[in-house]
Tab-separated table of C-alpha atoms in Angstrom:
chain	number	residue	atom	x	y	z
A	1	MET	CA	-60.706	-23.139	-31.976
A	2	SER	CA	-59.825	-26.378	-33.555
A	3	GLY	CA	-59.057	-24.084	-36.341
A	4	LYS	CA	-61.693	-21.479	-36.859
A	5	LEU	CA	-65.060	-22.805	-35.753
A	6	VAL	CA	-66.086	-19.502	-34.221
A	7	GLN	CA	-65.496	-17.765	-37.539
A	8	GLY	CA	-68.707	-19.406	-38.655
A	9	VAL	CA	-70.821	-18.042	-35.798
A	10	ALA	CA	-71.800	-14.916	-37.700
A	11	ALA	CA	-72.801	-16.838	-40.783
A	12	ALA	CA	-74.732	-19.253	-38.580
A	13	LEU	CA	-76.655	-16.405	-36.975
A	14	CYS	CA	-77.368	-15.035	-40.412
A	15	ALA	CA	-78.730	-18.413	-41.485
A	16	LEU	CA	-80.904	-18.544	-38.368
A	17	GLY	CA	-82.204	-15.036	-38.951
A	18	LEU	CA	-80.807	-13.899	-35.593
A	19	ALA	CA	-78.409	-11.289	-36.954
A	20	ALA	CA	-77.865	-9.138	-39.980
A	21	CYS	CA	-75.697	-10.685	-42.650
A	22	GLY	CA	-72.500	-8.862	-43.490
A	23	THR	CA	-69.225	-9.340	-45.258
A	24	SER	CA	-66.079	-9.185	-44.167
A	25	ALA	CA	-37.253	-28.600	-14.448
A	26	ASP	CA	-34.690	-29.202	-16.059
A	27	PRO	CA	-32.734	-26.139	-17.100
A	28	ASN	CA	-30.018	-28.328	-18.597
A	29	ALA	CA	-32.363	-30.211	-20.951
A	30	SER	CA	-30.975	-28.358	-23.933
A	31	ALA	CA	-27.350	-28.070	-22.857
A	32	GLY	CA	-25.058	-27.942	-25.863
A	33	ASN	CA	-27.948	-27.367	-28.253
A	34	THR	CA	-27.417	-23.952	-29.827
A	35	THR	CA	-30.873	-24.028	-31.453
A	36	ALA	CA	-32.682	-24.551	-28.158
A	37	ILE	CA	-34.624	-21.994	-26.181
A	38	PRO	CA	-33.591	-21.687	-22.499
A	39	MET	CA	-36.304	-23.478	-20.537
A	40	PRO	CA	-37.972	-21.929	-17.511
A	41	SER	CA	-37.305	-23.516	-14.161
A	42	LEU	CA	-40.153	-26.032	-13.895
A	43	PRO	CA	-42.773	-26.516	-12.628
A	44	VAL	CA	-44.501	-23.322	-13.672
A	45	SER	CA	-46.798	-21.655	-11.133
A	46	HIS	CA	-48.462	-18.248	-11.039
A	47	ASN	CA	-48.902	-15.102	-8.999
A	48	GLY	CA	-52.184	-13.458	-9.878
A	49	ARG	CA	-52.341	-12.967	-13.643
A	50	TRP	CA	-48.654	-13.795	-14.150
A	51	LEU	CA	-47.249	-17.228	-14.870
A	52	THR	CA	-43.993	-17.707	-12.959
A	53	ASP	CA	-41.168	-20.219	-13.053
A	54	GLY	CA	-39.336	-21.837	-10.152
A	55	ASP	CA	-36.980	-18.861	-9.901
A	56	GLY	CA	-39.848	-16.398	-9.580
A	57	ARG	CA	-39.484	-14.988	-13.088
A	58	VAL	CA	-42.577	-14.047	-15.068
A	59	VAL	CA	-43.094	-16.458	-17.985
A	60	ILE	CA	-44.519	-15.093	-21.250
A	61	PHE	CA	-45.107	-17.831	-23.809
A	62	HIS	CA	-45.260	-17.507	-27.572
A	63	GLY	CA	-46.322	-20.890	-28.879
A	64	ILE	CA	-48.271	-22.959	-31.347
A	65	ASN	CA	-50.980	-25.641	-31.405
A	66	VAL	CA	-50.466	-29.140	-32.790
A	67	ALA	CA	-53.430	-31.483	-33.321
A	68	MET	CA	-53.818	-34.645	-35.380
A	69	LYS	CA	-57.587	-35.117	-35.589
A	70	GLU	CA	-57.742	-38.559	-37.195
A	71	ALA	CA	-56.661	-41.985	-35.962
A	72	PRO	CA	-54.112	-42.699	-34.618
A	73	TYR	CA	-54.390	-39.139	-33.215
A	74	THR	CA	-50.661	-38.484	-32.877
A	75	PRO	CA	-48.516	-35.605	-34.180
A	76	GLN	CA	-46.173	-38.130	-35.756
A	77	ALA	CA	-48.996	-39.473	-37.926
A	78	GLN	CA	-49.561	-35.944	-39.213
A	79	GLY	CA	-45.902	-35.701	-40.188
A	80	PHE	CA	-44.411	-33.966	-37.138
A	81	THR	CA	-40.795	-34.970	-36.507
A	82	GLU	CA	-37.884	-33.765	-34.411
A	83	GLU	CA	-36.968	-31.521	-37.358
A	84	ASP	CA	-40.229	-29.655	-36.803
A	85	ALA	CA	-39.372	-29.173	-33.130
A	86	ALA	CA	-36.047	-27.630	-34.155
A	87	MET	CA	-37.849	-25.372	-36.632
A	88	LEU	CA	-40.251	-24.140	-33.938
A	89	ALA	CA	-37.317	-23.220	-31.709
A	90	ARG	CA	-35.598	-21.344	-34.542
A	91	GLU	CA	-38.800	-19.386	-35.131
A	92	GLY	CA	-38.913	-18.401	-31.459
A	93	PHE	CA	-41.793	-20.569	-30.208
A	94	SER	CA	-41.348	-21.571	-26.574
A	95	THR	CA	-44.398	-23.762	-25.918
A	96	VAL	CA	-46.827	-26.132	-27.665
A	97	ARG	CA	-50.415	-27.098	-26.860
A	98	VAL	CA	-51.157	-30.607	-28.109
A	99	TRP	CA	-54.410	-32.537	-28.214
A	100	VAL	CA	-55.122	-35.893	-26.602
A	101	PHE	CA	-58.290	-37.785	-27.542
A	102	TRP	CA	-60.599	-39.360	-24.969
A	103	ASN	CA	-61.979	-41.768	-27.578
A	104	ALA	CA	-58.424	-42.969	-28.283
A	105	ILE	CA	-57.291	-43.520	-24.708
A	106	GLU	CA	-60.589	-44.999	-23.418
A	107	PRO	CA	-62.284	-46.717	-26.369
A	108	MET	CA	-64.605	-48.491	-23.934
A	109	PRO	CA	-65.416	-47.565	-20.332
A	110	GLY	CA	-62.484	-48.445	-18.105
A	111	VAL	CA	-60.477	-49.924	-20.984
A	112	TRP	CA	-57.268	-47.952	-21.466
A	113	ASP	CA	-55.173	-47.721	-24.605
A	114	ASP	CA	-51.932	-45.820	-23.998
A	115	SER	CA	-50.513	-46.102	-27.513
A	116	SER	CA	-51.315	-42.488	-28.398
A	117	LEU	CA	-49.947	-41.349	-25.034
A	118	ALA	CA	-46.666	-43.129	-25.729
A	119	ALA	CA	-46.388	-41.270	-29.026
A	120	LEU	CA	-47.134	-37.987	-27.248
A	121	ARG	CA	-44.398	-38.738	-24.740
A	122	GLU	CA	-41.918	-39.027	-27.604
A	123	PHE	CA	-43.291	-35.775	-29.048
A	124	VAL	CA	-42.856	-33.993	-25.695
A	125	GLY	CA	-39.265	-35.234	-25.580
A	126	TRP	CA	-38.484	-33.802	-29.006
A	127	LEU	CA	-39.831	-30.429	-27.956
A	128	ARG	CA	-37.992	-30.467	-24.643
A	129	HIS	CA	-34.702	-31.157	-26.440
A	130	TYR	CA	-35.129	-27.744	-28.057
A	131	GLY	CA	-36.262	-25.994	-24.873
A	132	ILE	CA	-39.983	-26.038	-25.717
A	133	THR	CA	-42.564	-26.911	-23.061
A	134	THR	CA	-45.870	-28.722	-23.644
A	135	THR	CA	-49.456	-28.372	-22.444
A	136	ILE	CA	-51.783	-31.346	-22.938
A	137	ASN	CA	-55.383	-30.553	-23.902
A	138	PHE	CA	-58.359	-32.910	-24.156
A	139	ALA	CA	-59.725	-32.571	-27.698
A	140	GLN	CA	-63.375	-31.808	-28.393
A	141	VAL	CA	-65.216	-30.497	-31.440
A	142	LEU	CA	-68.940	-31.302	-31.799
A	143	TRP	CA	-68.499	-33.935	-29.095
A	144	GLY	CA	-66.927	-36.656	-31.244
A	145	GLU	CA	-67.064	-38.802	-34.339
A	146	LYS	CA	-70.632	-39.884	-33.587
A	147	PHE	CA	-71.727	-36.411	-34.701
A	148	GLY	CA	-69.090	-35.788	-37.339
A	149	GLY	CA	-66.802	-34.142	-34.793
A	150	LEU	CA	-63.898	-35.403	-32.723
A	151	GLY	CA	-62.578	-36.079	-29.246
A	152	PHE	CA	-65.228	-37.717	-27.057
A	153	PRO	CA	-66.083	-41.440	-27.366
A	154	ASP	CA	-69.315	-42.651	-28.901
A	155	TRP	CA	-70.084	-44.769	-25.847
A	156	ALA	CA	-70.433	-41.655	-23.666
A	157	ALA	CA	-73.056	-40.029	-25.928
A	158	GLN	CA	-76.579	-40.586	-24.576
A	159	THR	CA	-79.026	-39.304	-27.187
A	160	ASP	CA	-82.307	-40.953	-26.077
A	161	GLY	CA	-82.923	-41.921	-29.689
A	162	LEU	CA	-83.076	-38.351	-30.987
A	163	PRO	CA	-81.959	-37.840	-34.586
A	164	SER	CA	-78.531	-36.559	-35.556
A	165	THR	CA	-79.324	-34.154	-38.350
A	166	PRO	CA	-76.953	-33.479	-41.258
A	167	PRO	CA	-75.277	-30.058	-41.476
A	168	LEU	CA	-77.453	-27.223	-42.751
A	169	ALA	CA	-74.493	-25.632	-44.515
A	170	ASP	CA	-71.001	-26.474	-45.682
A	171	GLY	CA	-67.776	-25.734	-43.881
A	172	VAL	CA	-67.430	-23.799	-40.664
A	173	THR	CA	-70.969	-22.400	-40.791
A	174	GLY	CA	-72.319	-25.939	-40.867
A	175	LEU	CA	-70.230	-26.906	-37.844
A	176	VAL	CA	-71.554	-23.977	-35.833
A	177	LEU	CA	-75.160	-24.725	-36.765
A	178	GLN	CA	-74.630	-28.359	-35.790
A	179	GLY	CA	-73.381	-27.298	-32.380
A	180	LEU	CA	-76.469	-25.160	-31.862
A	181	LEU	CA	-79.263	-27.189	-33.438
A	182	ASN	CA	-78.456	-30.920	-33.700
A	183	PRO	CA	-81.028	-32.587	-31.388
A	184	ALA	CA	-78.993	-35.713	-30.652
A	185	LEU	CA	-75.815	-33.738	-30.024
A	186	ASN	CA	-77.555	-31.326	-27.674
A	187	ARG	CA	-79.145	-34.203	-25.759
A	188	ALA	CA	-75.724	-35.829	-25.343
A	189	TRP	CA	-74.399	-32.591	-23.865
A	190	SER	CA	-77.426	-32.281	-21.574
A	191	HIS	CA	-76.729	-35.707	-20.100
A	192	PHE	CA	-73.028	-34.899	-19.782
A	193	TRP	CA	-73.569	-31.562	-18.036
A	194	ALA	CA	-76.015	-33.229	-15.637
A	195	ASN	CA	-73.381	-35.901	-14.894
A	196	ASP	CA	-76.024	-38.507	-15.628
A	197	PRO	CA	-74.780	-42.054	-15.140
A	198	TYR	CA	-73.488	-44.399	-17.787
A	199	PRO	CA	-74.970	-47.915	-17.426
A	200	ASP	CA	-72.116	-48.734	-15.023
A	201	ASN	CA	-73.650	-46.144	-12.637
A	202	VAL	CA	-70.621	-43.858	-12.950
A	203	GLY	CA	-71.473	-40.317	-14.005
A	204	LEU	CA	-70.389	-39.168	-17.459
A	205	GLN	CA	-68.369	-36.296	-16.013
A	206	ASP	CA	-66.850	-38.712	-13.527
A	207	HIS	CA	-65.763	-40.922	-16.420
A	208	PHE	CA	-64.174	-37.888	-18.069
A	209	ALA	CA	-62.418	-36.937	-14.826
A	210	GLN	CA	-61.099	-40.488	-14.469
A	211	ALA	CA	-59.711	-40.273	-17.991
A	212	TRP	CA	-57.931	-37.061	-17.052
A	213	ALA	CA	-56.487	-38.687	-13.943
A	214	HIS	CA	-55.179	-41.497	-16.148
A	215	VAL	CA	-53.473	-39.027	-18.491
A	216	ALA	CA	-52.078	-36.872	-15.680
A	217	GLN	CA	-50.642	-39.917	-13.944
A	218	TYR	CA	-49.000	-40.937	-17.221
A	219	PHE	CA	-47.380	-37.522	-17.762
A	220	ARG	CA	-46.813	-36.201	-14.237
A	221	ASP	CA	-43.121	-37.155	-14.200
A	222	VAL	CA	-42.399	-36.498	-17.885
A	223	PRO	CA	-39.926	-33.592	-18.194
A	224	GLY	CA	-41.092	-30.615	-20.211
A	225	ILE	CA	-44.780	-30.686	-19.275
A	226	VAL	CA	-46.040	-27.261	-18.235
A	227	GLY	CA	-49.699	-28.079	-17.609
A	228	TYR	CA	-53.044	-29.632	-18.471
A	229	ASP	CA	-55.885	-27.922	-20.387
A	230	ILE	CA	-59.186	-29.473	-19.226
A	231	VAL	CA	-61.129	-29.528	-22.502
A	232	ASN	CA	-61.096	-27.687	-25.798
A	233	GLU	CA	-63.930	-25.180	-26.177
A	234	PRO	CA	-66.625	-26.800	-24.027
A	235	SER	CA	-70.022	-26.601	-25.676
A	236	PRO	CA	-73.107	-25.388	-23.781
A	237	GLY	CA	-75.198	-27.755	-25.900
A	238	ALA	CA	-78.906	-27.028	-25.634
A	239	GLN	CA	-78.092	-23.777	-23.815
A	240	GLY	CA	-76.039	-22.550	-26.764
A	241	LEU	CA	-78.564	-20.079	-28.124
A	242	THR	CA	-78.589	-18.274	-24.762
A	243	CYS	CA	-74.826	-17.774	-25.076
A	244	LEU	CA	-74.982	-16.035	-28.468
A	245	ASN	CA	-74.645	-12.515	-27.137
A	246	PRO	CA	-71.824	-10.237	-25.941
A	247	ALA	CA	-72.958	-10.644	-22.323
A	248	GLY	CA	-72.242	-14.367	-22.514
A	249	CYS	CA	-74.151	-16.914	-20.458
A	250	PRO	CA	-73.359	-16.516	-16.743
A	251	LEU	CA	-75.821	-19.186	-15.630
A	252	PHE	CA	-74.100	-21.859	-17.690
A	253	ASP	CA	-70.635	-20.636	-16.703
A	254	LEU	CA	-71.343	-20.459	-12.980
A	255	ASN	CA	-73.773	-23.333	-12.450
A	256	THR	CA	-72.565	-25.902	-14.976
A	257	LEU	CA	-69.092	-25.294	-16.401
A	258	THR	CA	-67.366	-24.168	-13.193
A	259	PRO	CA	-68.489	-27.197	-11.107
A	260	PHE	CA	-67.390	-29.460	-13.970
A	261	ASN	CA	-63.953	-27.832	-13.971
A	262	GLU	CA	-63.715	-28.252	-10.206
A	263	ARG	CA	-64.523	-31.954	-10.571
A	264	VAL	CA	-61.747	-32.457	-13.128
A	265	VAL	CA	-59.241	-30.389	-11.139
A	266	GLY	CA	-59.912	-32.621	-8.142
A	267	ALA	CA	-59.287	-35.759	-10.185
A	268	ILE	CA	-56.021	-34.414	-11.605
A	269	ARG	CA	-54.834	-33.264	-8.191
A	270	GLY	CA	-55.383	-36.771	-6.902
A	271	VAL	CA	-52.391	-37.882	-8.974
A	272	ASP	CA	-50.460	-34.690	-9.805
A	273	PRO	CA	-50.181	-31.808	-7.323
A	274	ASP	CA	-47.571	-29.848	-9.259
A	275	HIS	CA	-48.535	-28.896	-12.806
A	276	MET	CA	-50.644	-25.944	-13.904
A	277	ILE	CA	-54.256	-26.646	-14.884
A	278	TRP	CA	-55.841	-24.501	-17.581
A	279	TYR	CA	-59.589	-24.070	-17.964
A	280	GLU	CA	-61.469	-22.597	-20.924
A	281	PRO	CA	-64.624	-20.536	-21.474
A	282	GLN	CA	-67.546	-22.037	-23.360
A	283	VAL	CA	-66.953	-22.181	-27.106
A	284	LEU	CA	-68.906	-19.103	-28.189
A	285	ALA	CA	-66.832	-16.831	-25.946
A	286	ALA	CA	-64.141	-17.034	-28.625
A	287	ALA	CA	-66.107	-14.357	-30.478
A	288	GLY	CA	-65.110	-11.988	-27.670
A	289	PHE	CA	-68.152	-12.517	-25.459
A	290	ALA	CA	-68.077	-12.093	-21.684
A	291	THR	CA	-67.219	-15.132	-19.600
A	292	TYR	CA	-67.650	-15.920	-15.913
A	293	VAL	CA	-66.132	-19.378	-15.639
A	294	GLY	CA	-63.807	-20.538	-12.888
A	295	ALA	CA	-62.314	-23.794	-11.655
A	296	GLY	CA	-62.203	-23.483	-7.874
A	297	ASP	CA	-59.503	-22.319	-5.493
A	298	ASP	CA	-56.601	-24.543	-6.523
A	299	PRO	CA	-53.360	-22.490	-6.333
A	300	LYS	CA	-52.213	-23.409	-9.847
A	301	LEU	CA	-55.041	-22.420	-12.191
A	302	ALA	CA	-55.114	-20.328	-15.346
A	303	LEU	CA	-57.882	-19.146	-17.653
A	304	THR	CA	-56.852	-19.934	-21.205
A	305	PHE	CA	-59.015	-18.324	-23.852
A	306	HIS	CA	-59.457	-18.422	-27.617
A	307	TYR	CA	-60.162	-15.372	-29.710
A	308	TYR	CA	-61.045	-15.168	-33.382
A	309	PRO	CA	-61.679	-11.509	-34.284
A	310	GLN	CA	-62.546	-12.511	-37.861
A	311	THR	CA	-66.108	-12.746	-36.547
A	312	GLY	CA	-66.046	-9.008	-35.927
A	313	SER	CA	-65.663	-8.352	-39.643
A	314	LEU	CA	-68.923	-10.230	-40.158
A	315	GLY	CA	-70.902	-8.064	-37.775
A	316	LEU	CA	-70.365	-10.265	-34.722
A	317	GLY	CA	-67.783	-10.414	-31.982
A	318	THR	CA	-66.160	-7.709	-29.919
A	319	ALA	CA	-63.356	-5.262	-30.599
A	320	THR	CA	-60.069	-6.902	-29.692
A	321	ASP	CA	-59.117	-4.612	-26.811
A	322	THR	CA	-62.595	-4.932	-25.299
A	323	ALA	CA	-62.561	-8.707	-25.715
A	324	ILE	CA	-59.202	-9.050	-23.997
A	325	SER	CA	-60.430	-6.880	-21.128
A	326	LEU	CA	-63.393	-9.238	-20.641
A	327	PHE	CA	-61.110	-12.260	-20.348
A	328	GLU	CA	-58.794	-10.299	-18.048
A	329	ALA	CA	-61.769	-9.493	-15.818
A	330	ASP	CA	-62.735	-13.160	-15.524
A	331	ALA	CA	-59.193	-14.266	-14.656
A	332	SER	CA	-58.852	-11.412	-12.169
A	333	ALA	CA	-62.135	-12.313	-10.472
A	334	HIS	CA	-60.670	-15.723	-9.662
A	335	ASN	CA	-57.084	-14.507	-9.124
A	336	ASP	CA	-55.941	-16.899	-11.851
A	337	ALA	CA	-53.327	-16.549	-14.572
A	338	LEU	CA	-54.286	-15.695	-18.151
A	339	LEU	CA	-53.137	-16.995	-21.538
A	340	LEU	CA	-54.414	-16.636	-25.111
A	341	SER	CA	-54.117	-20.238	-26.292
A	342	GLU	CA	-55.754	-19.988	-29.734
A	343	PHE	CA	-56.050	-17.324	-32.406
A	344	GLY	CA	-55.260	-16.937	-36.073
A	345	ALA	CA	-56.322	-19.970	-38.116
A	346	SER	CA	-55.886	-17.810	-41.172
A	347	ASP	CA	-53.573	-16.398	-43.818
A	348	ASP	CA	-54.978	-12.941	-42.995
A	349	LEU	CA	-51.660	-11.459	-41.895
A	350	PRO	CA	-52.909	-7.924	-41.083
A	351	THR	CA	-55.509	-9.349	-38.686
A	352	ILE	CA	-52.875	-11.562	-37.069
A	353	ALA	CA	-50.482	-8.616	-36.687
A	354	THR	CA	-53.201	-6.464	-35.133
A	355	LEU	CA	-53.963	-9.139	-32.566
A	356	LEU	CA	-50.269	-9.588	-31.751
A	357	ASP	CA	-49.995	-5.854	-31.097
A	358	ALA	CA	-53.027	-6.033	-28.809
A	359	ALA	CA	-51.556	-9.001	-26.932
A	360	ASP	CA	-48.296	-7.109	-26.412
A	361	GLN	CA	-50.185	-4.082	-25.146
A	362	ALA	CA	-52.101	-6.309	-22.720
A	363	ARG	CA	-48.864	-8.102	-21.710
A	364	LEU	CA	-50.266	-11.469	-22.758
A	365	GLY	CA	-48.624	-14.672	-23.857
A	366	TRP	CA	-50.178	-16.535	-26.775
A	367	LEU	CA	-50.284	-19.681	-28.917
A	368	TYR	CA	-51.123	-19.528	-32.623
A	369	TRP	CA	-53.506	-21.996	-34.265
A	370	ALA	CA	-51.866	-24.026	-35.783
A	371	TRP	CA	-48.787	-25.888	-36.997
A	372	TYR	CA	-51.106	-27.547	-39.518
A	373	SER	CA	-54.848	-28.148	-39.378
A	374	THR	CA	-57.780	-30.125	-40.674
A	375	GLU	CA	-61.432	-29.760	-39.713
A	376	PRO	CA	-64.222	-32.331	-39.228
A	377	THR	CA	-67.277	-32.315	-41.489
A	378	GLY	CA	-69.956	-32.132	-38.806
A	379	ASN	CA	-71.746	-34.929	-40.662
A	380	ALA	CA	-72.455	-38.159	-38.805
A	381	GLN	CA	-72.538	-39.948	-42.169
A	382	THR	CA	-68.827	-39.168	-42.653
A	383	PRO	CA	-67.634	-39.237	-39.041
A	384	THR	CA	-63.942	-39.891	-39.682
A	385	THR	CA	-63.516	-37.548	-42.642
A	386	GLU	CA	-61.294	-34.504	-42.155
A	387	VAL	CA	-60.943	-31.625	-44.597
A	388	ASP	CA	-57.562	-29.942	-44.983
A	389	HIS	CA	-57.371	-26.282	-43.997
A	390	PRO	CA	-53.876	-25.286	-45.111
A	391	GLU	CA	-54.608	-21.600	-44.534
A	392	GLU	CA	-54.536	-22.251	-40.794
A	393	GLY	CA	-51.003	-23.589	-40.625
A	394	ILE	CA	-47.398	-22.434	-40.771
A	395	ILE	CA	-46.223	-25.416	-42.819
A	396	ILE	CA	-47.394	-26.125	-46.363
A	397	ASP	CA	-47.080	-29.925	-46.494
A	398	PRO	CA	-46.819	-31.479	-43.029
A	399	MET	CA	-45.525	-34.750	-44.462
A	400	GLN	CA	-42.435	-33.016	-45.847
A	401	ALA	CA	-39.436	-31.555	-44.041
A	402	PRO	CA	-39.808	-28.027	-42.595
A	403	VAL	CA	-37.379	-26.450	-45.052
A	404	GLU	CA	-37.849	-22.843	-46.134
A	405	ASP	CA	-39.744	-23.678	-49.318
A	406	ASN	CA	-42.213	-25.722	-47.253
A	407	LEU	CA	-42.891	-22.990	-44.686
A	408	LYS	CA	-45.230	-20.018	-44.789
A	409	SER	CA	-42.418	-17.506	-44.518
A	410	ASP	CA	-44.607	-14.402	-44.575
A	411	LYS	CA	-46.741	-15.682	-41.706
A	412	LEU	CA	-43.719	-16.735	-39.680
A	413	ALA	CA	-42.238	-13.280	-40.206
A	414	VAL	CA	-45.376	-11.798	-38.628
A	415	LEU	CA	-45.515	-14.287	-35.753
A	416	GLY	CA	-41.780	-14.146	-35.113
A	417	ARG	CA	-41.450	-11.001	-33.036
A	418	PRO	CA	-39.148	-10.580	-30.006
A	419	TYR	CA	-40.751	-11.075	-26.609
A	420	PRO	CA	-39.799	-11.140	-22.912
A	421	PHE	CA	-39.883	-14.881	-22.280
A	422	LEU	CA	-38.513	-14.906	-18.718
A	423	VAL	CA	-38.586	-11.648	-16.776
A	424	ALA	CA	-36.636	-11.152	-13.537
A	425	GLY	CA	-39.184	-8.700	-12.198
A	426	THR	CA	-42.583	-7.319	-13.139
A	427	PRO	CA	-43.226	-6.433	-16.803
A	428	GLN	CA	-44.443	-2.878	-17.241
A	429	SER	CA	-44.745	-2.726	-21.023
A	430	TRP	CA	-43.365	-4.110	-24.248
A	431	SER	CA	-43.994	-3.474	-27.913
A	432	PHE	CA	-42.666	-4.254	-31.373
A	433	ASP	CA	-42.622	-1.786	-34.255
A	434	THR	CA	-42.860	-3.860	-37.422
A	435	SER	CA	-41.747	-1.108	-39.788
A	436	SER	CA	-38.439	-0.490	-38.009
A	437	ARG	CA	-38.152	-4.002	-36.508
A	438	THR	CA	-37.582	-2.412	-33.102
A	439	PHE	CA	-38.538	-4.099	-29.833
A	440	SER	CA	-38.901	-2.175	-26.566
A	441	LEU	CA	-39.313	-3.549	-23.045
A	442	SER	CA	-39.569	-2.020	-19.596
A	443	TYR	CA	-39.823	-3.946	-16.345
A	444	SER	CA	-39.561	-3.296	-12.639
A	445	THR	CA	-36.941	-5.313	-10.789
A	446	VAL	CA	-39.474	-6.017	-8.027
A	447	PRO	CA	-40.664	-9.655	-8.347
A	448	VAL	CA	-44.399	-10.183	-8.865
A	449	ALA	CA	-44.425	-12.105	-5.578
A	450	GLY	CA	-42.460	-9.375	-3.788
A	451	GLY	CA	-39.321	-10.024	-1.810
A	452	ALA	CA	-35.680	-9.824	-2.814
A	453	PRO	CA	-34.640	-9.170	-6.417
A	454	ILE	CA	-34.353	-12.215	-8.662
A	455	THR	CA	-30.802	-13.285	-9.480
A	456	SER	CA	-31.675	-15.451	-12.489
A	457	PRO	CA	-31.379	-13.677	-15.850
A	458	THR	CA	-34.114	-12.107	-17.898
A	459	VAL	CA	-34.433	-13.898	-21.251
A	460	ILE	CA	-35.700	-12.168	-24.392
A	461	ILE	CA	-36.360	-14.413	-27.391
A	462	ILE	CA	-35.030	-12.987	-30.671
A	463	PRO	CA	-36.430	-15.022	-33.600
A	464	GLN	CA	-33.672	-15.796	-36.080
A	465	ARG	CA	-35.912	-15.055	-39.058
A	466	LEU	CA	-36.282	-11.446	-37.926
A	467	TYR	CA	-32.563	-10.746	-37.520
A	468	PRO	CA	-30.622	-13.162	-39.766
A	469	GLN	CA	-27.222	-14.186	-38.417
A	470	GLY	CA	-27.990	-12.300	-35.226
A	471	SER	CA	-27.946	-8.910	-36.930
A	472	TYR	CA	-29.402	-6.903	-34.046
A	473	GLN	CA	-28.099	-4.354	-31.570
A	474	VAL	CA	-29.139	-3.824	-27.958
A	475	SER	CA	-29.516	-0.734	-25.817
A	476	VAL	CA	-30.177	-1.378	-22.135
A	477	THR	CA	-30.296	0.513	-18.849
A	478	GLY	CA	-30.433	-1.135	-15.438
A	479	ALA	CA	-28.944	-4.453	-16.555
A	480	GLN	CA	-25.952	-5.976	-18.297
A	481	VAL	CA	-26.144	-8.122	-21.431
A	482	THR	CA	-24.721	-11.558	-20.612
A	483	SER	CA	-25.422	-13.406	-23.874
A	484	ALA	CA	-23.135	-13.525	-26.887
A	485	ALA	CA	-23.582	-10.948	-29.615
A	486	GLY	CA	-26.428	-11.925	-31.928
A	487	ALA	CA	-27.636	-14.791	-29.716
A	488	PRO	CA	-31.220	-15.986	-30.369
A	489	ALA	CA	-31.836	-15.746	-26.617
A	490	LEU	CA	-30.793	-12.342	-25.277
A	491	THR	CA	-30.008	-12.600	-21.558
A	492	LEU	CA	-29.774	-9.727	-19.082
A	493	GLN	CA	-28.424	-9.623	-15.538
A	494	THR	CA	-30.021	-6.941	-13.395
A	495	GLU	CA	-27.683	-4.355	-11.902
A	496	GLN	CA	-27.771	-4.333	-8.122
A	497	ALA	CA	-29.042	-0.781	-7.693
A	498	ALA	CA	-31.545	-0.821	-10.560
A	499	SER	CA	-35.256	-0.419	-9.877
A	500	THR	CA	-36.278	-0.480	-13.544
A	501	VAL	CA	-34.745	-2.076	-16.619
A	502	THR	CA	-35.379	-0.764	-20.125
A	503	VAL	CA	-34.313	-2.594	-23.271
A	504	THR	CA	-34.394	-1.743	-26.957
A	505	VAL	CA	-33.536	-4.232	-29.707
A	506	ALA	CA	-33.117	-2.952	-33.265
A	507	PRO	CA	-31.465	-4.048	-36.516
A	508	GLN	CA	-27.752	-3.378	-36.823
């Protein structure tokens, strides 16, 4: 969650005396590029909980987040180059979620600055060259720089003269307390959620929706875009304390956040009818709390959630399987797709591995936080200061090349597990045994949308780090292997009479 903001919820509750303190589509985009991942047939859509490509295959993403939180707000300024895109493909990542900053693209109402968007377009092109798709997300942490956060412009913050208090604690705990207790920040959110007008008589949410329409129009024809994520971890503001419980805050979700999402979806659809739109629960749901949010009845919607189970070790949060079931229930209630778009933010490899196992069991795609990360201070007196959080990333020094000595090899070895990227049918189950390095997959040949069997191949990503020089063997029933021996993308063609395909990948 912009790193690990929710990890401080437990400590914040402790400080407030509210809880016991504890410890813890262009399939030829990559033609001739042997490093590249085969891209899905774009645009991506969905059928119920499943993302699907243009050929009807189920799409399961394993990806990563990239966010440069200081001006000029571009991945390139953080050190990301085309070499990093190639590295991500080698490690088996098939998608990236990248942040765009409202304060950068609209520094004053109605005044557009597309310089950061131009840089993002170059970034998207690098990723696409290696078969990696991109989702664009509007950044938000503690509103924006006015409150020591990031994302939203100062001009949109209406505080009625209330004070912006300094953090009550250092680090993540201080950020959480700011989000709950800062009077000026909470008043700004109250005006935003009410869609109160800016002095130009345009509502604040309407301004935000117009900014989204501007971005969607800019990127609608850019190859490699998979979708738009409305806003990172929307804050309930003054209603935050009512959301600090496992039951969540249904009144905020249903009466405030859902209508806001519908407003933004409408603005995006005014310029782009094709791409997926992702919507997120309110920020505190990342502890595993129940959520009830929706975004209307648009046919291309997905609930994308964040989950940081580290809070559970501090006496807060929900067991991982229970938390996932809560997010599944929300997506199912709206018949929308589901994706875990943030987790990790840590060098705690056992916790990461446990969550990956749970995601596999739930048949979920995911994106790790992050390629590299910094965090804001939460202090309005130092609004543009970011603090490095190297433990959150997969690269040690983002300004240096992504060579082996500059990568977190142990973490990449945990993240780099095989997965069914494109499935010509309906996934039934998959799993990865870390001790034996054995991957197992079973899927029905019946498409999730029904109808005739899919003729496009199933694609299983085999991270090169896991099986160096392609040192794996395959056992399969119901399909024929059509890729070269040891290929980083294992492809399978379904046999005509098969109703189920089973696959096992193991070391040679």
